[in-house]
């Protein structure tokens, strides 16, 4: 914003200090004058040295005014100078922290988010502002770093299928007798993977707080729908899905919440035991929240291993002995969808192996449930 240049706060503070000091001085002088008037008679008889009245009168008050007025003026002049100089110094000292804060803001504007103000001293309003500013810078820096990491990871992941395609094409060109059908099939698989990845990235960027309208959604219906859609995959992998629970109405986007449920059930199927795995999907309402839990049997997981899984492109280690190669965005998408619905996501390793994922969303008002 372009502003007209104005009077600096330091000048304003100095003028107010000096002004108040002058006002107080003037009041004090006035009080002294009133006090003097009270106790000093208007006129006095002049006495001779032998204590007999000489007959003359002397106007004390006007004489007093002659003595008092210049002294009072001198005091006020001194107070004015004192107020201006003292006020200037004091205001400078008081406002010094602002300079640090302004400098830090300028640096942040120029892109240096690593700078911190770190004002020394005990807490006061300026220190509070500086601390709040430091916290904001810290958050901003972490956020930007996360975005950069995400962009780097996404580019890396997107490059992989392209590089594989390139390699396949190079091999085919150098060997004209190669089986074309096999090449086409492998290219199709690699391409499908690139599409999956791109779609997941699009999904992640679209799950925005403002980008959807909220309506009542029954999670138990979504759970059934997801289980039904994924039943062929579950059968292929020998996993049994058990879906049960009460009506659990949340308010949100049906499409996003279905995506969330599908991702969770999909994960529960593919990251399960190699055979005879189980998946339990439960819905319900608990203390004012709508809850969806997806639990599955599987490998034993440690709590340290589980917490970073919701970060983009984080994958577990079990892929080595599992033919499933996901893009590593499933849980990141779930996390984002839960976040834009003001809910919370909890991952807990199960004692017997496998994972339990609980989604808690604010329950929709009961009367609007359909
Ligand atoms: N239900 C689950 N049981 C066990 N591990 C899981 C489960 N869901 C996710 N994971 C682990 O979290 C990782 C990240 O999951 P996700 O973000 O969906 O990526 P992807 O499934 O593409 O690998 C998976 O690679 C897997 O190791
Ligand atoms: Mg997944």
Short mmCIF file of C-alpha atoms and ligand atoms in Angstrom, two decimals:
data_model
loop_
_atom_site.label_atom_id
_atom_site.label_comp_id
_atom_site.label_asym_id
_atom_site.label_seq_id
_atom_site.Cartn_x
_atom_site.Cartn_y
_atom_site.Cartn_z
CA UNK A 1 0.00 0.00 0.00
CA UNK A 2 1.29 3.45 -0.89
CA UNK A 3 0.78 5.90 1.93
CA UNK A 4 1.24 9.62 2.28
CA UNK A 5 4.26 10.30 4.49
CA UNK A 6 3.12 11.14 8.06
CA UNK A 7 4.52 12.26 11.38
CA UNK A 8 6.67 9.57 13.02
CA UNK A 9 5.42 7.88 16.18
CA UNK A 10 8.58 8.99 17.94
CA UNK A 11 7.78 12.65 17.26
CA UNK A 12 4.17 12.14 18.32
CA UNK A 13 5.19 10.44 21.57
CA UNK A 14 7.79 13.15 22.29
CA UNK A 15 5.22 15.89 21.75
CA UNK A 16 2.71 14.15 23.99
CA UNK A 17 5.31 13.65 26.76
CA UNK A 18 6.35 17.30 26.58
CA UNK A 19 2.72 18.42 26.33
CA UNK A 20 1.70 16.48 29.43
CA UNK A 21 4.70 17.69 31.33
CA UNK A 22 3.85 21.30 30.42
CA UNK A 23 0.24 20.80 31.43
CA UNK A 24 1.24 19.28 34.77
CA UNK A 25 3.76 22.10 35.30
CA UNK A 26 1.17 24.77 34.51
CA UNK A 27 -1.33 23.17 36.91
CA UNK A 28 1.31 23.03 39.62
CA UNK A 29 2.21 26.65 39.10
CA UNK A 30 -1.46 27.55 39.21
CA UNK A 31 -1.86 25.65 42.49
CA UNK A 32 1.14 27.41 43.99
CA UNK A 33 -0.26 30.76 42.92
CA UNK A 34 -3.66 30.03 44.47
CA UNK A 35 -1.93 28.88 47.67
CA UNK A 36 0.11 32.09 47.79
CA UNK A 37 -2.98 34.24 47.24
CA UNK A 38 -4.74 32.56 50.11
CA UNK A 39 -2.11 33.16 52.75
CA UNK A 40 -0.74 36.46 51.63
CA UNK A 41 -2.92 39.49 52.38
CA UNK A 42 -3.77 41.85 49.57
CA UNK A 43 -1.91 44.82 51.09
CA UNK A 44 0.34 45.30 54.07
CA UNK A 45 0.91 48.32 56.34
CA UNK A 46 4.42 49.61 56.20
CA UNK A 47 6.01 49.73 59.62
CA UNK A 48 8.78 51.98 60.87
CA UNK A 49 11.83 50.44 62.44
CA UNK A 50 10.39 51.35 65.90
CA UNK A 51 7.27 49.28 65.11
CA UNK A 52 4.88 52.09 64.70
CA UNK A 53 2.75 52.21 61.60
CA UNK A 54 4.16 54.72 59.22
CA UNK A 55 0.84 55.28 57.56
CA UNK A 56 1.78 53.87 54.07
CA UNK A 57 0.37 50.64 52.42
CA UNK A 58 2.26 48.24 50.19
CA UNK A 59 0.53 46.08 47.45
CA UNK A 60 2.03 42.67 48.26
CA UNK A 61 0.21 40.66 45.61
CA UNK A 62 1.33 42.62 42.62
CA UNK A 63 4.87 42.52 43.94
CA UNK A 64 4.53 38.78 44.39
CA UNK A 65 3.29 38.40 40.84
CA UNK A 66 6.35 40.26 39.65
CA UNK A 67 8.59 37.83 41.44
CA UNK A 68 6.56 34.71 40.72
CA UNK A 69 5.70 35.07 37.02
CA UNK A 70 9.26 35.04 35.58
CA UNK A 71 10.25 32.13 37.84
CA UNK A 72 7.16 30.17 36.83
CA UNK A 73 7.92 30.89 33.18
CA UNK A 74 11.50 29.69 33.71
CA UNK A 75 10.27 26.46 35.31
CA UNK A 76 7.83 25.88 32.45
CA UNK A 77 10.53 26.55 29.88
CA UNK A 78 12.79 24.10 31.64
CA UNK A 79 9.97 21.51 31.71
CA UNK A 80 9.42 22.04 27.99
CA UNK A 81 13.06 21.41 27.14
CA UNK A 82 13.22 18.52 29.59
CA UNK A 83 10.01 17.00 28.19
CA UNK A 84 11.19 17.29 24.60
CA UNK A 85 14.67 15.88 25.16
CA UNK A 86 13.57 13.23 27.67
CA UNK A 87 10.56 12.29 25.57
CA UNK A 88 12.71 11.95 22.45
CA UNK A 89 15.15 9.62 24.23
CA UNK A 90 12.44 7.62 26.00
CA UNK A 91 10.32 7.21 22.87
CA UNK A 92 13.43 6.12 20.97
CA UNK A 93 14.13 3.45 23.54
CA UNK A 94 10.53 2.28 23.66
CA UNK A 95 10.25 2.02 19.89
CA UNK A 96 13.62 0.33 19.30
CA UNK A 97 12.09 -3.21 19.23
CA UNK A 98 9.81 -2.11 16.40
CA UNK A 99 12.86 -1.52 14.22
CA UNK A 100 13.89 -5.15 14.73
CA UNK A 101 10.42 -6.33 13.87
CA UNK A 102 10.25 -4.16 10.75
CA UNK A 103 13.68 -5.39 9.64
CA UNK A 104 12.58 -9.00 10.06
CA UNK A 105 9.40 -8.33 8.08
CA UNK A 106 11.42 -6.79 5.26
CA UNK A 107 13.74 -9.81 5.22
CA UNK A 108 10.77 -12.18 5.14
CA UNK A 109 9.28 -10.19 2.27
CA UNK A 110 12.53 -10.61 0.39
CA UNK A 111 12.29 -14.37 0.85
CA UNK A 112 14.53 -14.97 3.86
CA UNK A 113 12.23 -16.97 6.11
CA UNK A 114 15.01 -18.37 8.28
CA UNK A 115 15.59 -15.05 10.08
CA UNK A 116 14.15 -14.76 13.61
CA UNK A 117 13.70 -11.60 15.67
CA UNK A 118 14.33 -13.24 19.06
CA UNK A 119 13.90 -10.01 21.06
CA UNK A 120 15.77 -10.30 24.35
CA UNK A 121 14.27 -9.14 27.65
CA UNK A 122 11.21 -9.76 29.74
CA UNK A 123 7.75 -10.12 28.25
CA UNK A 124 5.81 -7.04 27.17
CA UNK A 125 3.58 -6.12 24.26
CA UNK A 126 6.47 -5.71 21.82
CA UNK A 127 8.06 -8.99 22.87
CA UNK A 128 4.72 -10.69 22.46
CA UNK A 129 4.41 -9.30 18.96
CA UNK A 130 7.96 -10.35 18.13
CA UNK A 131 7.38 -13.85 19.51
CA UNK A 132 4.13 -14.20 17.58
CA UNK A 133 6.00 -13.04 14.49
CA UNK A 134 8.76 -15.58 15.08
CA UNK A 135 6.21 -18.36 15.43
CA UNK A 136 4.55 -17.25 12.20
CA UNK A 137 7.91 -17.25 10.41
CA UNK A 138 8.68 -20.72 11.74
CA UNK A 139 5.32 -22.08 10.51
CA UNK A 140 5.73 -20.39 7.17
CA UNK A 141 9.22 -21.74 6.74
CA UNK A 142 8.11 -25.28 7.60
CA UNK A 143 5.18 -24.97 5.24
CA UNK A 144 7.31 -23.75 2.36
CA UNK A 145 9.87 -26.50 3.01
CA UNK A 146 7.08 -29.08 3.00
CA UNK A 147 5.73 -27.75 -0.29
CA UNK A 148 9.20 -27.86 -1.83
CA UNK A 149 9.73 -31.41 -0.61
CA UNK A 150 6.36 -32.34 -2.02
CA UNK A 151 7.10 -30.79 -5.41
CA UNK A 152 10.49 -32.52 -5.54
CA UNK A 153 8.98 -35.88 -4.59
CA UNK A 154 6.13 -35.49 -7.06
CA UNK A 155 8.51 -34.63 -9.89
CA UNK A 156 10.70 -37.56 -8.99
CA UNK A 157 7.73 -39.93 -8.90
CA UNK A 158 6.40 -38.60 -12.19
CA UNK A 159 9.78 -38.97 -13.83
CA UNK A 160 9.99 -42.67 -12.99
CA UNK A 161 7.27 -43.92 -15.39
CA UNK A 162 8.52 -41.57 -18.08
CA UNK A 163 12.07 -42.86 -17.70
CA UNK A 164 10.84 -46.47 -17.83
CA UNK A 165 8.84 -45.68 -20.99
CA UNK A 166 11.91 -44.09 -22.51
CA UNK A 167 14.04 -47.15 -21.69
CA UNK A 168 11.44 -49.53 -23.13
CA UNK A 169 11.22 -47.50 -26.34
CA UNK A 170 15.02 -47.34 -26.66
CA UNK A 171 15.32 -51.10 -26.28
CA UNK A 172 12.56 -51.65 -28.85
CA UNK A 173 14.23 -49.37 -31.36
CA UNK A 174 17.57 -51.12 -31.06
CA UNK A 175 16.01 -54.56 -31.36
CA UNK A 176 13.53 -54.68 -34.26
CA UNK A 177 12.72 -58.37 -33.65
CA UNK A 178 11.33 -57.74 -30.20
CA UNK A 179 7.87 -58.94 -29.29
CA UNK A 180 5.65 -55.91 -29.93
CA UNK A 181 2.72 -57.22 -27.87
CA UNK A 182 4.85 -57.53 -24.79
CA UNK A 183 6.22 -54.04 -25.30
CA UNK A 184 2.72 -52.59 -25.69
CA UNK A 185 1.55 -54.37 -22.58
CA UNK A 186 4.45 -53.08 -20.51
CA UNK A 187 3.99 -49.56 -21.84
CA UNK A 188 0.31 -49.77 -20.93
CA UNK A 189 1.12 -50.78 -17.35
CA UNK A 190 3.67 -48.01 -16.94
CA UNK A 191 1.28 -45.49 -18.45
CA UNK A 192 -1.54 -46.59 -16.17
CA UNK A 193 0.74 -46.01 -13.23
CA UNK A 194 1.57 -42.51 -14.42
CA UNK A 195 -2.16 -41.79 -14.78
CA UNK A 196 -2.83 -43.10 -11.26
CA UNK A 197 -0.13 -40.87 -9.89
CA UNK A 198 -1.33 -37.79 -11.74
CA UNK A 199 -4.89 -38.43 -10.63
CA UNK A 200 -3.76 -38.80 -7.04
CA UNK A 201 -1.87 -35.52 -7.28
CA UNK A 202 -4.90 -33.80 -8.76
CA UNK A 203 -7.06 -35.24 -6.00
CA UNK A 204 -4.67 -33.93 -3.40
CA UNK A 205 -4.65 -30.44 -4.82
CA UNK A 206 -8.42 -30.34 -5.29
CA UNK A 207 -9.29 -31.34 -1.74
CA UNK A 208 -9.55 -27.72 -0.70
CA UNK A 209 -11.67 -26.31 2.11
CA UNK A 210 -13.53 -23.90 -0.14
CA UNK A 211 -13.87 -26.18 -3.12
CA UNK A 212 -16.86 -28.23 -1.99
CA UNK A 213 -20.32 -27.79 -0.57
CA UNK A 214 -21.26 -29.67 2.54
CA UNK A 215 -24.17 -32.01 2.77
CA UNK A 216 -25.09 -34.79 5.20
CA UNK A 217 -23.27 -37.99 4.28
CA UNK A 218 -23.79 -41.35 5.94
CA UNK A 219 -20.38 -42.97 6.32
CA UNK A 220 -21.90 -46.43 6.83
CA UNK A 221 -23.28 -46.27 3.28
CA UNK A 222 -19.92 -45.12 1.94
CA UNK A 223 -18.20 -47.98 3.78
CA UNK A 224 -20.54 -50.48 2.17
CA UNK A 225 -20.06 -48.93 -1.24
CA UNK A 226 -16.26 -48.98 -0.92
CA UNK A 227 -16.27 -52.59 0.32
CA UNK A 228 -18.48 -53.62 -2.57
CA UNK A 229 -16.32 -51.90 -5.16
CA UNK A 230 -13.17 -53.43 -3.77
CA UNK A 231 -14.61 -56.91 -3.23
CA UNK A 232 -13.03 -58.38 -6.40
CA UNK A 233 -9.60 -57.14 -5.30
CA UNK A 234 -10.16 -58.54 -1.80
CA UNK A 235 -11.20 -61.91 -3.21
CA UNK A 236 -8.18 -62.00 -5.46
CA UNK A 237 -5.95 -61.45 -2.43
CA UNK A 238 -7.85 -63.78 -0.15
CA UNK A 239 -8.93 -61.04 2.22
CA UNK A 240 -12.28 -61.10 3.99
CA UNK A 241 -14.02 -57.76 4.51
CA UNK A 242 -16.40 -57.33 7.40
CA UNK A 243 -18.46 -54.15 7.31
CA UNK A 244 -20.84 -53.23 10.10
CA UNK A 245 -21.98 -50.33 12.21
CA UNK A 246 -24.68 -47.76 12.77
CA UNK A 247 -25.69 -44.82 10.68
CA UNK A 248 -22.88 -42.29 11.03
CA UNK A 249 -23.72 -38.97 9.47
CA UNK A 250 -21.05 -36.42 8.83
CA UNK A 251 -21.36 -33.20 6.93
CA UNK A 252 -19.15 -32.88 3.88
CA UNK A 253 -18.54 -33.78 0.29
CA UNK A 254 -19.87 -37.27 -0.61
CA UNK A 255 -17.25 -37.63 -3.37
CA UNK A 256 -14.32 -36.75 -1.12
CA UNK A 257 -15.56 -38.87 1.77
CA UNK A 258 -16.08 -41.83 -0.56
CA UNK A 259 -12.53 -41.36 -1.85
CA UNK A 260 -11.29 -41.32 1.74
CA UNK A 261 -13.17 -44.51 2.64
CA UNK A 262 -12.07 -46.25 -0.55
CA UNK A 263 -8.42 -45.37 0.04
CA UNK A 264 -8.58 -46.74 3.57
CA UNK A 265 -10.30 -49.98 2.59
CA UNK A 266 -7.98 -50.36 -0.40
CA UNK A 267 -4.93 -49.98 1.83
CA UNK A 268 -6.39 -52.43 4.34
CA UNK A 269 -6.70 -55.00 1.55
CA UNK A 270 -3.35 -54.53 -0.18
CA UNK A 271 -1.21 -54.02 2.92
CA UNK A 272 -2.54 -57.17 4.53
CA UNK A 273 -1.30 -60.70 5.14
CA UNK A 274 -0.29 -62.60 1.98
CA UNK A 275 -3.21 -64.94 2.59
CA UNK A 276 -6.28 -65.20 4.79
CA UNK A 277 -6.20 -61.56 5.80
CA UNK A 278 -9.10 -59.75 7.38
CA UNK A 279 -10.47 -56.24 7.20
CA UNK A 280 -12.98 -54.77 9.64
CA UNK A 281 -14.80 -51.60 8.74
CA UNK A 282 -16.88 -50.00 11.51
CA UNK A 283 -18.95 -46.85 11.66
CA UNK A 284 -20.70 -45.15 14.55
CA UNK A 285 -21.25 -42.03 16.57
CA UNK A 286 -19.21 -41.53 19.71
CA UNK A 287 -19.49 -38.53 22.01
CA UNK A 288 -20.72 -36.17 19.32
CA UNK A 289 -18.31 -37.34 16.63
CA UNK A 290 -18.89 -39.51 13.62
CA UNK A 291 -16.32 -42.28 13.63
CA UNK A 292 -15.10 -44.57 10.86
CA UNK A 293 -12.52 -47.19 11.73
CA UNK A 294 -10.79 -49.47 9.28
CA UNK A 295 -8.76 -52.25 10.81
CA UNK A 296 -6.76 -54.95 9.13
CA UNK A 297 -4.56 -57.87 9.94
CA UNK A 298 -1.02 -57.81 8.63
CA UNK A 299 2.60 -57.46 9.48
CA UNK A 300 3.58 -56.21 12.90
CA UNK A 301 4.20 -52.46 12.80
CA UNK A 302 5.98 -50.25 15.29
CA UNK A 303 4.45 -46.91 16.36
CA UNK A 304 7.48 -44.94 15.05
CA UNK A 305 6.99 -46.52 11.63
CA UNK A 306 3.28 -45.75 11.56
CA UNK A 307 3.15 -42.01 12.25
CA UNK A 308 4.96 -40.78 9.11
CA UNK A 309 2.83 -42.92 6.77
CA UNK A 310 0.35 -40.10 6.15
CA UNK A 311 3.07 -37.97 4.56
CA UNK A 312 3.09 -37.89 0.78
CA UNK A 313 5.16 -40.59 -0.91
CA UNK A 314 5.84 -42.41 2.34
CA UNK A 315 5.57 -46.13 1.86
CA UNK A 316 6.12 -49.01 4.20
CA UNK A 317 8.77 -51.63 3.60
CA UNK A 318 6.47 -54.59 2.95
CA UNK A 319 6.39 -53.92 -0.79
CA UNK A 320 9.52 -56.03 -1.13
CA UNK A 321 7.43 -59.15 -0.61
CA UNK A 322 4.19 -57.79 -1.95
CA UNK A 323 3.40 -57.32 -5.63
CA UNK A 324 1.45 -54.12 -4.89
CA UNK A 325 3.22 -50.92 -5.84
CA UNK A 326 1.15 -47.94 -4.84
CA UNK A 327 1.99 -44.35 -5.55
CA UNK A 328 2.30 -43.53 -1.85
CA UNK A 329 -0.36 -40.81 -1.83
CA UNK A 330 -3.35 -42.79 -0.53
CA UNK A 331 -2.96 -41.83 3.12
CA UNK A 332 -1.85 -38.29 2.28
CA UNK A 333 -5.13 -37.86 0.41
CA UNK A 334 -7.06 -39.33 3.34
CA UNK A 335 -5.27 -36.98 5.69
CA UNK A 336 -6.10 -33.98 3.52
CA UNK A 337 -9.76 -34.96 3.16
CA UNK A 338 -10.07 -35.46 6.93
CA UNK A 339 -8.39 -32.11 7.48
CA UNK A 340 -10.69 -30.15 5.17
CA UNK A 341 -13.63 -31.74 7.00
CA UNK A 342 -12.25 -30.53 10.36
CA UNK A 343 -11.74 -34.09 11.53
CA UNK A 344 -8.86 -36.08 12.94
CA UNK A 345 -7.05 -39.18 11.75
CA UNK A 346 -5.46 -41.70 14.11
CA UNK A 347 -3.18 -44.55 13.09
CA UNK A 348 -2.51 -47.26 15.66
CA UNK A 349 -0.59 -50.45 15.08
CA UNK A 350 -2.58 -53.50 16.16
CA UNK A 351 -1.04 -55.74 18.80
CA UNK A 352 -1.47 -58.83 16.64
CA UNK A 353 -0.06 -57.10 13.53
CA UNK A 354 -1.69 -54.81 11.01
CA UNK A 355 -3.12 -51.37 11.42
CA UNK A 356 -6.14 -49.64 12.87
CA UNK A 357 -7.08 -46.31 11.31
CA UNK A 358 -9.76 -44.16 12.92
CA UNK A 359 -11.34 -41.14 11.29
CA UNK A 360 -13.28 -38.79 13.54
CA UNK A 361 -15.46 -36.15 11.93
CA UNK A 362 -17.78 -33.63 13.55
CA UNK A 363 -21.24 -35.23 13.49
CA UNK A 364 -23.84 -33.58 11.27
CA UNK A 365 -26.92 -32.18 13.02
CA UNK A 366 -29.29 -35.14 13.56
CA UNK A 367 -32.36 -33.53 11.96
CA UNK A 368 -30.57 -32.93 8.67
CA UNK A 369 -29.49 -36.57 8.35
CA UNK A 370 -30.99 -38.26 5.33
N1 LIG B 1 -4.07 -50.55 6.36
C1 LIG B 1 -2.73 -50.60 6.35
N2 LIG B 1 -2.07 -51.59 6.96
C2 LIG B 1 -0.72 -51.63 6.93
N3 LIG B 1 0.06 -50.70 6.36
C3 LIG B 1 -0.55 -49.69 5.74
C4 LIG B 1 -1.98 -49.56 5.71
N4 LIG B 1 -2.29 -48.45 5.05
C5 LIG B 1 -1.13 -47.90 4.67
N5 LIG B 1 -0.08 -48.62 5.09
C6 LIG B 1 1.33 -48.30 4.88
O1 LIG B 1 1.40 -46.91 4.61
C7 LIG B 1 2.05 -46.69 3.37
C8 LIG B 1 1.45 -45.49 2.71
O2 LIG B 1 0.14 -45.75 2.30
P1 LIG B 1 -0.44 -44.96 1.07
O3 LIG B 1 -0.23 -43.53 1.34
O4 LIG B 1 -1.83 -45.42 0.81
O5 LIG B 1 0.53 -45.38 -0.09
P2 LIG B 1 0.53 -46.71 -0.96
O6 LIG B 1 -0.65 -47.52 -0.53
O7 LIG B 1 0.40 -46.21 -2.34
O8 LIG B 1 1.84 -47.37 -0.70
C9 LIG B 1 1.89 -47.97 2.60
O9 LIG B 1 2.95 -48.15 1.70
C10 LIG B 1 1.88 -49.01 3.69
O10 LIG B 1 3.22 -49.39 4.00
MG1 LIG B 2 -2.55 -46.83 -0.63
#
